[in-house]
Structure formats: C-alpha cells, structure tokens
mmCIF file of C-alpha atoms in Angstrom:
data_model
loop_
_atom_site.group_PDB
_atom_site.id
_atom_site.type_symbol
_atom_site.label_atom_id
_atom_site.label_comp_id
_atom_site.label_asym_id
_atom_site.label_seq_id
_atom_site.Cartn_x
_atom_site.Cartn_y
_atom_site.Cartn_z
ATOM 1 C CA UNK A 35 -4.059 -4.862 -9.089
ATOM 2 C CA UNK A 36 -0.192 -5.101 -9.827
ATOM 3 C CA UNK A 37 1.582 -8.276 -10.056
ATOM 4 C CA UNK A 38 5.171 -9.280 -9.524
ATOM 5 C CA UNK A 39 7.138 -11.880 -11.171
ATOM 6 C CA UNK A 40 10.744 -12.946 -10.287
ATOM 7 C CA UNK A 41 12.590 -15.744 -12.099
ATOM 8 C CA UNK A 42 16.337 -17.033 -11.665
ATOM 9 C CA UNK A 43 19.128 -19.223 -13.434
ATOM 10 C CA UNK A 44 21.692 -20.912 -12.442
ATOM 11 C CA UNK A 45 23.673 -19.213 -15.369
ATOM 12 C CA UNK A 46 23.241 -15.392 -16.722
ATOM 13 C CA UNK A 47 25.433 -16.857 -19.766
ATOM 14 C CA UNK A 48 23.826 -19.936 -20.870
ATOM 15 C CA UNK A 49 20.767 -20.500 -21.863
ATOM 16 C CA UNK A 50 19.372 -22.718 -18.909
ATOM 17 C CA UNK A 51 16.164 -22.436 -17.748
ATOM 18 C CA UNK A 52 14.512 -20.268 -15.728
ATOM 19 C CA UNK A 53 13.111 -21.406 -11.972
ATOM 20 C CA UNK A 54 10.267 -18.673 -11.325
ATOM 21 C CA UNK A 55 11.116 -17.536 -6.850
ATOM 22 C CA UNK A 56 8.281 -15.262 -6.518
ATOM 23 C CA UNK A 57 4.917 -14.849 -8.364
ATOM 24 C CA UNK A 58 1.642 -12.755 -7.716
ATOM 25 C CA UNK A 59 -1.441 -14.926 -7.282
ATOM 26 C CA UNK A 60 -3.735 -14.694 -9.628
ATOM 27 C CA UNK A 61 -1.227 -14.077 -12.215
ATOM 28 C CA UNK A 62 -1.698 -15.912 -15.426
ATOM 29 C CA UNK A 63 0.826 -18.484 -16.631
ATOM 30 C CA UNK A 64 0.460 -17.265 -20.116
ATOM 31 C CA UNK A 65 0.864 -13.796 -18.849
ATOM 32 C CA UNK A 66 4.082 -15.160 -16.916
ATOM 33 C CA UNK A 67 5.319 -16.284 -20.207
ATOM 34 C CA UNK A 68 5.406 -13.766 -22.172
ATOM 35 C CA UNK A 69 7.033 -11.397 -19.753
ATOM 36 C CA UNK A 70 10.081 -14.593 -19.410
ATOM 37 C CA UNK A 71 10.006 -13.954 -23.291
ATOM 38 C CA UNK A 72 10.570 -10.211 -22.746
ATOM 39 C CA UNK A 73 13.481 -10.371 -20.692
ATOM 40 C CA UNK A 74 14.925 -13.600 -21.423
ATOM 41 C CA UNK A 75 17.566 -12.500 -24.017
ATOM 42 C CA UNK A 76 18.378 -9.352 -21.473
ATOM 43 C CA UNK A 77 19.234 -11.742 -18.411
ATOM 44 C CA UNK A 78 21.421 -14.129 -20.781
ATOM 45 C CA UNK A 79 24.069 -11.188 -21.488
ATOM 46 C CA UNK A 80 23.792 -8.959 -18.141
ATOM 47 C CA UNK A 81 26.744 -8.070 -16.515
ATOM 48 C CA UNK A 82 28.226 -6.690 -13.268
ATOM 49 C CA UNK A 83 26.034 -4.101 -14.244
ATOM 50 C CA UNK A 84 21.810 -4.056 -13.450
ATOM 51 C CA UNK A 85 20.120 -3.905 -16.926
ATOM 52 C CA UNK A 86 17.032 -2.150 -16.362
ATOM 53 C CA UNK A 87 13.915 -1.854 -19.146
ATOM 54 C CA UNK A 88 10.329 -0.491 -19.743
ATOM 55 C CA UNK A 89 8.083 -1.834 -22.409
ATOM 56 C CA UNK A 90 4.049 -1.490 -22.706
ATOM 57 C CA UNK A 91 2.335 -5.374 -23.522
ATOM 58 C CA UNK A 92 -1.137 -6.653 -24.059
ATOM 59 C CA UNK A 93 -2.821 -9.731 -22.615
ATOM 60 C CA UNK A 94 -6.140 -10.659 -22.766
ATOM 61 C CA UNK A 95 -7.297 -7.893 -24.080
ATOM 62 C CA UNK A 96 -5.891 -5.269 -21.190
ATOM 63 C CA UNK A 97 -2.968 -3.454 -21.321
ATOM 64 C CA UNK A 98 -0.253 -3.663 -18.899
ATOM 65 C CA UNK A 99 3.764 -1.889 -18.116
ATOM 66 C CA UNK A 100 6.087 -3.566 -17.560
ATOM 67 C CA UNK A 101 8.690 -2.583 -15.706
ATOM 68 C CA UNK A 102 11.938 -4.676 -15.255
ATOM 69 C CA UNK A 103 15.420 -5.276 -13.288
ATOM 70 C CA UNK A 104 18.135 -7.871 -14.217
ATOM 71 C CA UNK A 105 20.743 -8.113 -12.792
ATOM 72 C CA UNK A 106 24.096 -11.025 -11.785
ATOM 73 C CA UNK A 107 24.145 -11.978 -8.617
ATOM 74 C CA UNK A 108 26.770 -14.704 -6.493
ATOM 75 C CA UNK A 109 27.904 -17.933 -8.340
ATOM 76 C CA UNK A 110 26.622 -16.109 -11.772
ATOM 77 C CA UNK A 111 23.086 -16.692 -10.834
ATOM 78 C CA UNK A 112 20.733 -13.874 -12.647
ATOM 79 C CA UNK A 113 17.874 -12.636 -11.027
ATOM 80 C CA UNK A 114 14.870 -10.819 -13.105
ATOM 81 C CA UNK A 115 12.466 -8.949 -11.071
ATOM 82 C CA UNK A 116 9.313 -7.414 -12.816
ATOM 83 C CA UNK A 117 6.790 -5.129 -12.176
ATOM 84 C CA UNK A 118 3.735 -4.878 -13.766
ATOM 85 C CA UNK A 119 1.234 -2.206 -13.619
ATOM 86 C CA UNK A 120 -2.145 -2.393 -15.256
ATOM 87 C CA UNK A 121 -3.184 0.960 -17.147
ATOM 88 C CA UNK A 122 -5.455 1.960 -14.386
ATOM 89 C CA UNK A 123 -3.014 2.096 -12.052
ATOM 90 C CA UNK A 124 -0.751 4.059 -14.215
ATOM 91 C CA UNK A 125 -2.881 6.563 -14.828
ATOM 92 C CA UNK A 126 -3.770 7.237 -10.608
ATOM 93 C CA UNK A 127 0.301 7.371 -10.364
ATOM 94 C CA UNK A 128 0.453 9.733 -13.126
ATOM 95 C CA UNK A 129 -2.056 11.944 -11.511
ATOM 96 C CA UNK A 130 -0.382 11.432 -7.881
ATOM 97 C CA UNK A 131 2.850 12.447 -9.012
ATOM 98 C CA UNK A 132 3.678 14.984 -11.128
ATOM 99 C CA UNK A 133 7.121 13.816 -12.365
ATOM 100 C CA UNK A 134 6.043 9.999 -12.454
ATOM 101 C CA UNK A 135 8.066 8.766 -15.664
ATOM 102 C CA UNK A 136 8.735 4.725 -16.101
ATOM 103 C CA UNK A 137 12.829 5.355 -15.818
ATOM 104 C CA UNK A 138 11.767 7.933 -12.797
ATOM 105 C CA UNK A 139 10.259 4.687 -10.821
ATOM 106 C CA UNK A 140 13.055 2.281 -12.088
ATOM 107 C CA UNK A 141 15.286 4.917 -10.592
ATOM 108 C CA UNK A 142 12.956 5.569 -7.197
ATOM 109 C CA UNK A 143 12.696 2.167 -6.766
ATOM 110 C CA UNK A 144 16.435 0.670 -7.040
ATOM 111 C CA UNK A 145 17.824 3.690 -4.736
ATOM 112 C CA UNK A 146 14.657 2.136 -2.204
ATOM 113 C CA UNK A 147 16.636 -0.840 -2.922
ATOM 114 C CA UNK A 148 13.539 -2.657 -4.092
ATOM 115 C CA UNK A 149 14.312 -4.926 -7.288
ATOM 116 C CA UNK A 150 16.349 -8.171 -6.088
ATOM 117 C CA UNK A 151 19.555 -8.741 -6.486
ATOM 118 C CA UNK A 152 19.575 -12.427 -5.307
ATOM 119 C CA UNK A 153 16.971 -15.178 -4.289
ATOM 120 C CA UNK A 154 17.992 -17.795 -1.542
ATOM 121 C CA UNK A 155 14.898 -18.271 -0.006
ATOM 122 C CA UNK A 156 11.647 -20.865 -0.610
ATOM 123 C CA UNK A 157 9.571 -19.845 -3.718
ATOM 124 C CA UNK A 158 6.534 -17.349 -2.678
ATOM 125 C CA UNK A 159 3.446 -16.582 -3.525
ATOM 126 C CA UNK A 160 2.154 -12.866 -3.031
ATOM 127 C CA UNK A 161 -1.374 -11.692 -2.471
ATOM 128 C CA UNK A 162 -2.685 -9.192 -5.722
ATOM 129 C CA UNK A 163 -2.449 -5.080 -4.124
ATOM 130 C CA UNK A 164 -2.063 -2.100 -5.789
ATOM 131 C CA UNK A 165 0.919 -1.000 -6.140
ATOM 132 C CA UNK A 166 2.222 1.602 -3.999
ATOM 133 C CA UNK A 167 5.738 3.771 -4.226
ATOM 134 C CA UNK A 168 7.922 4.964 -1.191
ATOM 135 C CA UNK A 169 8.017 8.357 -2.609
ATOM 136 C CA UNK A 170 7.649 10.381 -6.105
ATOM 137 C CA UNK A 171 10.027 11.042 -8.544
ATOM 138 C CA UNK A 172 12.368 13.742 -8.516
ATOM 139 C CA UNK A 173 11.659 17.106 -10.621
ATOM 140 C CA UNK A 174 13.842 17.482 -13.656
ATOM 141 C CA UNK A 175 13.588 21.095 -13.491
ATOM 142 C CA UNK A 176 17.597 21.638 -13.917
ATOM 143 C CA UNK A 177 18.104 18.582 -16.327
ATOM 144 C CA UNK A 178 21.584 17.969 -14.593
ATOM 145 C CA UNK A 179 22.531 14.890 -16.660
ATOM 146 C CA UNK A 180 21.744 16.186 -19.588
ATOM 147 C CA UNK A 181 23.760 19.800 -18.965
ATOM 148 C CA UNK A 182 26.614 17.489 -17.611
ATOM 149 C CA UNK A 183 26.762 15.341 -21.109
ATOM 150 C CA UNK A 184 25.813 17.532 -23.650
ATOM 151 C CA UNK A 185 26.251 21.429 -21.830
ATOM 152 C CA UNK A 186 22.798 22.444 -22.081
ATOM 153 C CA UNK A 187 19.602 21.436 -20.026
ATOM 154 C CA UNK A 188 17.193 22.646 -22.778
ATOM 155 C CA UNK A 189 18.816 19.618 -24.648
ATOM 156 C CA UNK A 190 16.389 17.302 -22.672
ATOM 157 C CA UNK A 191 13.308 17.537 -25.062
ATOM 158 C CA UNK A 192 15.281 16.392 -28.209
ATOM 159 C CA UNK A 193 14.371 12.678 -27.684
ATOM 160 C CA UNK A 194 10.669 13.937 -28.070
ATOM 161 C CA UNK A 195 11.313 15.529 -31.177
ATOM 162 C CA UNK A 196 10.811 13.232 -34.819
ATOM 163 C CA UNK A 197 13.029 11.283 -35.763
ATOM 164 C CA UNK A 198 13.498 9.826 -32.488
ATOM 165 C CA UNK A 199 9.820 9.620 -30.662
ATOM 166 C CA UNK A 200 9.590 6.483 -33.328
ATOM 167 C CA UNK A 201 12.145 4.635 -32.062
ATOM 168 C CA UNK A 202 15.905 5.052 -32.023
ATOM 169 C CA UNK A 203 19.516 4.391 -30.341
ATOM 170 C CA UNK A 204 21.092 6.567 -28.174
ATOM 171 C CA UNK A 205 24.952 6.191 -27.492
ATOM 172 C CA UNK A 206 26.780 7.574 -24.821
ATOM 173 C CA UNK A 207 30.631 8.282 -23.475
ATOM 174 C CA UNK A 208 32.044 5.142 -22.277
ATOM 175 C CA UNK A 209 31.627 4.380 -18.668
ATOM 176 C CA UNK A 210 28.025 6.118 -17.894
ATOM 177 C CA UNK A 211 26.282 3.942 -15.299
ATOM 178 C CA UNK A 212 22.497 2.651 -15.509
ATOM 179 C CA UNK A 213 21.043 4.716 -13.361
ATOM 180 C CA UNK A 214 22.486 7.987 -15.061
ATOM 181 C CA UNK A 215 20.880 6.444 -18.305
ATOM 182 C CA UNK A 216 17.531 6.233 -16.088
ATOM 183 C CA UNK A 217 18.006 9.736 -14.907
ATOM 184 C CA UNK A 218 18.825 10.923 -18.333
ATOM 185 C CA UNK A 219 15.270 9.271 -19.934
ATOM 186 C CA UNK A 220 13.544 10.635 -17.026
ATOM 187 C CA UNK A 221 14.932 14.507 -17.349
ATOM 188 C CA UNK A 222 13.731 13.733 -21.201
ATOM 189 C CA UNK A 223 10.012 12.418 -20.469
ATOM 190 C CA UNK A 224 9.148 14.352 -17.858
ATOM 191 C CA UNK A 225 9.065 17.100 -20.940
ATOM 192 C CA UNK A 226 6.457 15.399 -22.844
ATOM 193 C CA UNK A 227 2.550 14.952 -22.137
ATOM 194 C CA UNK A 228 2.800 11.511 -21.878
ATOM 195 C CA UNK A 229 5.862 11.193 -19.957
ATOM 196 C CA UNK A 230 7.243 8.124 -21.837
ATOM 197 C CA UNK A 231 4.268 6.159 -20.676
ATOM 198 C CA UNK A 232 4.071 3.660 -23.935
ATOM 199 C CA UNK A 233 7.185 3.997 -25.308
ATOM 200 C CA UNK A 234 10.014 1.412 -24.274
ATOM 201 C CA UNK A 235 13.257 1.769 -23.298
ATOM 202 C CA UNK A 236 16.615 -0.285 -22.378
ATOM 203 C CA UNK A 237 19.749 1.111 -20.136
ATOM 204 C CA UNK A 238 21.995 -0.336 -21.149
ATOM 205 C CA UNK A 239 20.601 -1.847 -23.965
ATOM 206 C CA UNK A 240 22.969 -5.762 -24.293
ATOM 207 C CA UNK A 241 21.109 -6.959 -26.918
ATOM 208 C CA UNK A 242 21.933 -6.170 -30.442
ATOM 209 C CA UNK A 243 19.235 -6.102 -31.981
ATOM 210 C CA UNK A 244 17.086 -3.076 -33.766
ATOM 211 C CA UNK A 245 14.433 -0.674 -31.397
ATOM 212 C CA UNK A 246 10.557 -1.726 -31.658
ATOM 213 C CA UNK A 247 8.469 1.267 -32.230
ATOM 214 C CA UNK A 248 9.121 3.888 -30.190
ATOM 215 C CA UNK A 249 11.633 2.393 -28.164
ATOM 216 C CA UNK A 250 14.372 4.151 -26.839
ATOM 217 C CA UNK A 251 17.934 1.666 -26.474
ATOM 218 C CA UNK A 252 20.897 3.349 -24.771
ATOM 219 C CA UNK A 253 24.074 1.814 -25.544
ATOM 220 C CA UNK A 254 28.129 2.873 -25.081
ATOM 221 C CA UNK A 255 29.207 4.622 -27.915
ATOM 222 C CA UNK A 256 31.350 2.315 -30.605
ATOM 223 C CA UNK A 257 29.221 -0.780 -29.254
ATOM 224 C CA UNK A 258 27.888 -3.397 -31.628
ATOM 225 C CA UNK A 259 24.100 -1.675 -31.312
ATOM 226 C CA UNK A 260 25.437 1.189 -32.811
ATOM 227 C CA UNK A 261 26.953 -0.295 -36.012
ATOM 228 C CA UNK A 262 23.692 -1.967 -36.097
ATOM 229 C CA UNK A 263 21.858 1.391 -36.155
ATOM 230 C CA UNK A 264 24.134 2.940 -38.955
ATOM 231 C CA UNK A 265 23.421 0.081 -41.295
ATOM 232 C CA UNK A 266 20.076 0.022 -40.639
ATOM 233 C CA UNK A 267 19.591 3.917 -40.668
ATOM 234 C CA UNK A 268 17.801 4.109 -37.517
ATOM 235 C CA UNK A 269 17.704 7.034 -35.896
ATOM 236 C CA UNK A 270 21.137 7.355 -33.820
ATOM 237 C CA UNK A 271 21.974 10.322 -31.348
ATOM 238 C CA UNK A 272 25.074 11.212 -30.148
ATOM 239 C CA UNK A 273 25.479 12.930 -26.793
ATOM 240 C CA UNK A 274 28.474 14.472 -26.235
ATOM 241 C CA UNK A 275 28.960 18.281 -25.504
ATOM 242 C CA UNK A 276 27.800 20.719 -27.917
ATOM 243 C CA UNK A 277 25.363 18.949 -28.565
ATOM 244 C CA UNK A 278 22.720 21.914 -29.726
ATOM 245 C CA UNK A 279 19.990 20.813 -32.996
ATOM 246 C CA UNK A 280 18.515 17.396 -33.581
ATOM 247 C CA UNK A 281 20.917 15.359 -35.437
ATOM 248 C CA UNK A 282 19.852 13.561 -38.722
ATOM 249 C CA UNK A 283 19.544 9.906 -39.533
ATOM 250 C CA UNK A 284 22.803 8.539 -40.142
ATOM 251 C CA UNK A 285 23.352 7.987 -43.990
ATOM 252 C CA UNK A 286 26.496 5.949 -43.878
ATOM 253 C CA UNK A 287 28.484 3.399 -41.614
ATOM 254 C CA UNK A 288 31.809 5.090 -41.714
ATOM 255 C CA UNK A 289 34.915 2.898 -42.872
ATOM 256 C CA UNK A 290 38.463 2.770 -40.934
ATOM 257 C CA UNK A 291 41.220 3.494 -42.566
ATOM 258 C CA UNK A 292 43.497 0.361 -43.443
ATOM 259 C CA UNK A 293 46.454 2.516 -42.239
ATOM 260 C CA UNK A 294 45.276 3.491 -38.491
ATOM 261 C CA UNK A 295 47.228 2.249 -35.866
ATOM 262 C CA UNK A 296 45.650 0.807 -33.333
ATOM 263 C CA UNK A 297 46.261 0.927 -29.926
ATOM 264 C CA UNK A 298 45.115 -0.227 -26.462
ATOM 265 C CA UNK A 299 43.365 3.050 -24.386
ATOM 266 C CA UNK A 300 41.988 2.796 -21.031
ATOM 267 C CA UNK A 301 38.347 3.440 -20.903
ATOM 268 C CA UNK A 302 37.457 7.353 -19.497
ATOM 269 C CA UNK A 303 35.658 7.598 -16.587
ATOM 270 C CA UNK A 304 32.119 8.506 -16.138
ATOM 271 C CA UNK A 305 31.809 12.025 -17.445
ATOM 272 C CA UNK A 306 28.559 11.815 -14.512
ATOM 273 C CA UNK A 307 31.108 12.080 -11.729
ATOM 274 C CA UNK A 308 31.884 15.447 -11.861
ATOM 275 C CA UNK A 309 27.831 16.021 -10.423
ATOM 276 C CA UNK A 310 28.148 17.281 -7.220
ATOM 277 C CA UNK A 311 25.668 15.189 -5.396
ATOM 278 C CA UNK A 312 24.771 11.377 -6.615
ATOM 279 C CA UNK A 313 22.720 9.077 -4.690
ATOM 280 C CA UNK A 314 24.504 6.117 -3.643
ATOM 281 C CA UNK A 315 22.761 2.678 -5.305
ATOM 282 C CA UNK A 316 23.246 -0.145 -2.315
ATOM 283 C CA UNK A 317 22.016 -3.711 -3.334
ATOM 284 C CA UNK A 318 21.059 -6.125 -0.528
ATOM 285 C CA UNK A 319 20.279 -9.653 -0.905
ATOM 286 C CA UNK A 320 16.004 -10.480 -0.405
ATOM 287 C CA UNK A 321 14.827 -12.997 1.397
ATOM 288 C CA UNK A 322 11.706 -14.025 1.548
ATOM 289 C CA UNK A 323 10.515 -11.166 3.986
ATOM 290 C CA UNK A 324 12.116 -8.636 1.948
ATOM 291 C CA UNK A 325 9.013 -8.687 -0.795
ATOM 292 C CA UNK A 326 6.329 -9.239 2.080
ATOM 293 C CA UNK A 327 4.738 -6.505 4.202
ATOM 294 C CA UNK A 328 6.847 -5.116 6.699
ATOM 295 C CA UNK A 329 6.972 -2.909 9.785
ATOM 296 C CA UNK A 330 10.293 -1.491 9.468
ATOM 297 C CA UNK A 331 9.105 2.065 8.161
ATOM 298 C CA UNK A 332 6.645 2.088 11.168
ATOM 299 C CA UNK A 333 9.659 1.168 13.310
ATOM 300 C CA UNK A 334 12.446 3.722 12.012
ATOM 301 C CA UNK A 335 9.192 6.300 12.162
ATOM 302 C CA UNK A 336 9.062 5.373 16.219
ATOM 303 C CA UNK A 337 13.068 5.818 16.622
ATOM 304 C CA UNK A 338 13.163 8.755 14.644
ATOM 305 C CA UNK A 339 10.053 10.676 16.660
ATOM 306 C CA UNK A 340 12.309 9.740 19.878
ATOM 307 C CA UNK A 341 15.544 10.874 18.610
ATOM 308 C CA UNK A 342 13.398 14.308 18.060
ATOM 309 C CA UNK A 343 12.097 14.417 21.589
ATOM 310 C CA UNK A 344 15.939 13.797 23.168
ATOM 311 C CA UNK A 345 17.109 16.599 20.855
ATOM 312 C CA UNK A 346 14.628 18.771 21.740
ATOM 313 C CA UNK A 347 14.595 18.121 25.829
ATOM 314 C CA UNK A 348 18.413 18.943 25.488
ATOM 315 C CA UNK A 349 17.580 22.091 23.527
ATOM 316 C CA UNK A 350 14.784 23.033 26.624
ATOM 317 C CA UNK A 351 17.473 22.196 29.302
ATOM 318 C CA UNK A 352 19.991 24.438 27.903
ATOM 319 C CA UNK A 353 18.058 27.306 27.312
ATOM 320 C CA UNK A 354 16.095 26.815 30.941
ATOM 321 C CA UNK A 355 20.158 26.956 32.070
ATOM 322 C CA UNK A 356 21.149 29.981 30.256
ATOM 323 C CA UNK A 357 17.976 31.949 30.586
ATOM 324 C CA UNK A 358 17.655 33.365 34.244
ATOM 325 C CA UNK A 359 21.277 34.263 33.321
ATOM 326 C CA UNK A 360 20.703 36.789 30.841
ATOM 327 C CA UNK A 361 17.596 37.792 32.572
ATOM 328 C CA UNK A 362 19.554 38.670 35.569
ATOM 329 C CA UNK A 363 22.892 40.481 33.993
ATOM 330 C CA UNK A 364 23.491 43.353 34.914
ATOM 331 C CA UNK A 365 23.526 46.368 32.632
ATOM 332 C CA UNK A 366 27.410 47.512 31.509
ATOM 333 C CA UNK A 367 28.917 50.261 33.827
ATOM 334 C CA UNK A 368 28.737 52.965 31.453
ATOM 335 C CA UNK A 369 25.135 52.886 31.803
ATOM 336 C CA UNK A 370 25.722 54.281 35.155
ATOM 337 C CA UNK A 371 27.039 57.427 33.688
ATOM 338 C CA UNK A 372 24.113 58.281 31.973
ATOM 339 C CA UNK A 373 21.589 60.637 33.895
ATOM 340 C CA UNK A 374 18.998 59.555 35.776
ATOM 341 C CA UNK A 375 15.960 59.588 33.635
ATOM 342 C CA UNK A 376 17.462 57.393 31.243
ATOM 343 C CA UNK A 377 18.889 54.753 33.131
ATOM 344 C CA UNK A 378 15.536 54.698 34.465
ATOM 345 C CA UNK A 379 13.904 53.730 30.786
ATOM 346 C CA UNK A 380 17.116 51.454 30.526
ATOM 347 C CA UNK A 381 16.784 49.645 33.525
ATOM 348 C CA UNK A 382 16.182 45.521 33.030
ATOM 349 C CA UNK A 383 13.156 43.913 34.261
ATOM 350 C CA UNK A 384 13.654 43.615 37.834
ATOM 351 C CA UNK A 385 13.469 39.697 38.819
ATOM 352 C CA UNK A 386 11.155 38.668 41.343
ATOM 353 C CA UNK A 387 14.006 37.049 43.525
ATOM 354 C CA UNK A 388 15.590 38.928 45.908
ATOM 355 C CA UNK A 389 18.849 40.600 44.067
ATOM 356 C CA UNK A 390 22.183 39.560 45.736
ATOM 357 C CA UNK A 391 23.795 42.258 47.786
ATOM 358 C CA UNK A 392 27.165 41.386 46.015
ATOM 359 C CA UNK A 393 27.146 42.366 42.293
ATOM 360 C CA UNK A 394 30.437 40.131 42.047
ATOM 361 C CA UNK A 395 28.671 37.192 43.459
ATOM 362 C CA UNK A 396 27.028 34.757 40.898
ATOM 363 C CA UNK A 397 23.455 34.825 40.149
ATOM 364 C CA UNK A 398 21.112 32.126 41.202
ATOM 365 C CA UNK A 399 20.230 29.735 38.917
ATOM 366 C CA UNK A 400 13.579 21.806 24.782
ATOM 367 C CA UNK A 401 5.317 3.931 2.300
ATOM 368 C CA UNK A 402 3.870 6.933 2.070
ATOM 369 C CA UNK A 403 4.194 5.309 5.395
ATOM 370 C CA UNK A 404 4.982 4.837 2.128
ATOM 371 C CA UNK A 405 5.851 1.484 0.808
ATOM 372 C CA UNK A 406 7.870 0.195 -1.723
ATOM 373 C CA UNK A 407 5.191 -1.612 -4.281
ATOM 374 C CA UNK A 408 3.107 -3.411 -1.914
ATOM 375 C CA UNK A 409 3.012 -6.916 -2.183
ATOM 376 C CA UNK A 410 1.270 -8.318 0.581
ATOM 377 C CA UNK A 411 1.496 -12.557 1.544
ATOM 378 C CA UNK A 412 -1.845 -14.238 2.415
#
C-alpha cells in the first residue's frame, strides 16, 4: 500500500516547524520522520517555483520511493506533499506502463494537478490503497527537450553513460522551468533498463550541497551548485547546443579575470519556449476533498457521453434533411442528349413517391476511470 504525507510552515524561509495536514494511516512516525528530514532543507529555500525530487529510502527493512513536491504557497506558507511507493508497487507500474520513469509521474501527476499547492483545511487522515495514476507517461520517442537544448535527440542517453550514472550535476540555460527539467530526466531514463528507478534526482536542485550516489541535481548554469561541483570534481554536464560526446570531469574551477567589466544582463528566456506544443501547469488550492475519493471523473464521463449523443443526433438530423434531396435530383440536362440505351443504365433509382409533375417544383422532403493516486478516507 502507498502512503501520503503532507506537512506545512508558516515560513518557507525560516526554519519553523513543520505542522503535518495530511497523513496515511498506518504510516509510521519514524517513517514520517525521516521523509520531513528528506525534504526539510528543500522546503526552507523553495521559491515561486515548485521544487520537485525523487530519492529511493529504507525503513524497516523494506524499501520504499519517494516521490516529492514543494512548493510556496499564500502568506509564504510552504507546502510538501509526498508520495511514497513501496517496491512492489513500483514494479506493477513499471510493468503497466511502458514509459513509467519517477520524473515521468512527477510530471503526469502535477499537469493532473495532484501535489498541493496550499492546505486550509482540518488535518486528515487517509485510508492505506494502492496507488493508482490518471494515465501513463508520455513516450520519449522524439526526445524534444533534449533536441531543443542541446540539437540532437540521440543526446538523451548520455546521463546513462559513466561518469554520470554515479551521481552528478547537470546545469542548464537560465530560465528552464521544473517541469522541462522533469521532462528532460524522463526523455533520459526512459533509455535505460531501469528507467531511473533508484537513482535520485532534484529539479531544480536549491540546496548546495554535493549529489548522493547516483543522484542526478539540475541546477541554472553559474549557480552556487555548480562552483560546488568544479571544486569538488563531480561530474558536471553542460547542456547547451552542440552538445555531441560525453564531457569529462571538470579538472579546474576557472578564475575571472581581475580586469572584466561587469555588467547587469537581463536573464534569457526559456530556450523551451520555442516547442511548439507545452502543456499548461495550473495549480489549485486542496481542500480537504481534493485528496479524498471523488466522483468528478465519473461525472465529466456522464457530460461528456451526452455532449456525444447531441452531436451526433444533430449529425442524423442533417443528413435525414439532405438525403431524400440528393436521392431525388434530377440527372443534368445533357444526359438527355445521350441515346436511349444509356440514359437508361444512367437513370437514378426511381423513388417510391410519386414524382412531381413539375421538374421546377421542389422535391418533398445522427482514474483509469483513472484516478490520481488513490487515497481513500475511512
């Protein structure tokens, strides 16, 4: 069975403590602990900006994922909204969906506008359920972030190449948004066996602070993290266009010239928005209801099937309109010219109605229901 976990403070930038809104039953408190100590640090620096993460823990012996949103809400209140999935459960969503990566959920489930953005309502405590997903994840087949930022799809499978499948930091043009980060892991794991099941990640990453094994952080390029990386030799990749071999582990932190001249540039836009097609990210504030069962899929379902049966009795109208129409035109003149025999094997159908005498005279007249990961109140 999944659980979820949700915690708030009154402050994203101090360090206040955390009020827990909504908890699985059954869930341990030591178990709720140590996923407040994974994404503590995270919700104390998040900005206007949803910080999303991935990161494989251990409890009791079992092995879990967790999967993660923070975010700011109104007033500077942070929300943190977890998910976490025991390895059982991965492994049936790995074999129900083809493409199932841990950024492809993050992704599914925050354009489902699932993870939380605020909590107003009473605390709540959710029945255990498997978890269930409104959908699969897209296929990466065409790589599109990854052709957009670097030129080339086939440059999608060089974060499962050494150095970086132990852990590195991956920097990108100023102004990419989270959920082109998520789409950019998922193009990348959907390439590998595993499909970055068991190794972390962070879009964007806000803490500075080195990758744990495996671990994938995705940070602005210039930021703090990256500085960190050079003087740490980590593993660091670049993406900009051209981007065509597996770059190195860098050996030096480069040092600025005394004599540059600095001055102030307006950050570039998103190099993302030249895609075509993006799906819009809409965050609404959860109540209560919002993480409980609900009939709204079975309801749109209802509305839908009826929009579908107007459509198609106007469709049957019109045609039962036009039809006796064209049934009962009359050939063109010049088929009169043509000799007997002919206009015979020409002739329309003859209608069973009695023909006017007056040719000029006008003829008589079709959750899964999917849901979003099921939590269920008792």
């Amino acid at each position: 069975m999944s659980y979820q976990f949700i915690y708030t403070t009154s402050n994203c930038e101090a360090d206040t403590d955390v009020t827990v809104v909504v908890r699985t039953q059954g869930m341990a408190p030591e178990l709720e602990q140590l996923v407040v100590e994974r994404t503590r640090a995270t919700s104390s620096r998040v900005g206007r900006e949803p910080a999303f993460s991935y990161c494989p823990i251990s409890y009791s012996g079992e092995r879990y994922h967790l999967l993660a949103s923070v975010r700011r809400g109104e007033a500077d209140q942070c929300s943190a909204h977890h998910l976490i999935l025991r390895e059982s459960e991965c492994r049936q969503l790995m074999n129900s969906d083809a493409f199932a990566t841990p950024a492809g959920i993050l992704l599914m489930l925050e354009l489902q506008r699932f993870w939380a953005k605020d909590w107003s309502g009473s605390p709540v405590v959710l029945a255990e359920a498997e978890a269930r997903f409104p959908g699969t994840c897209s296929a990466p087949q065409m790589c599109a972030t990854w052709q957009v930022l670097t030129g080339s799809s086939e440059a999608a499978v060089t974060l499962q190449r050494p150095p970086y499948t132990h852990g590195c930091v991956v920097t990108l043009p100023t102004g990419i948004r989270a959920r082109d980060m998520l789409s950019l892991l998922h193009e990348s794991d959907a390439q590998s066996a595993e499909r970055g099941w068991g190794r972390g990640m962070c879009v964007p990453a806000l803490e500075v602070r080195l990758p744990q094994d495996a671990e994938r952080l995705l940070c602005a390029v210039a930021s703090p993290l990256e500085q960190l990386a050079k003087e740490a030799r980590v593993p660091l990749l670049n993406l900009h266009p051209g981007l065509s071999e597996v770059q190195q582990v860098v050996a030096q932190v480069p040092t600025k010239s005394p004599n540059a001249e600095e001055s102030p540039t307006k950050p570039p836009a998103s190099p993302l928005s030249v895609l075509p097609v993006m799906l819009p990210c809409r965050y609404v504030e959860y109540g209560a209801e919002g993480l409980q069962e609900r009939q709204i899929d079975e309801e749109s379902s209802h509305k839908s099937y009826a929009l579908l049966v107007a459509a198609g009795s106007i469709i049957v109208l019109c045609g039962a309109a036009i039809l006796p129409n064209l049934i009962n035109r009359k050939p063109p003149r010049a088929a009169e010219s043509q000799p007997a025999s002919l206009r015979h094997k020409t002739r329309p159908l003859r209608s069973s109605s009695p023909r006017p005498k007056d040719a000029s005279s006008p003829s008589e007249r079709r959750k899964i229901r999917t849901d979003a990961p099921a939590p269920h109140s008792k």
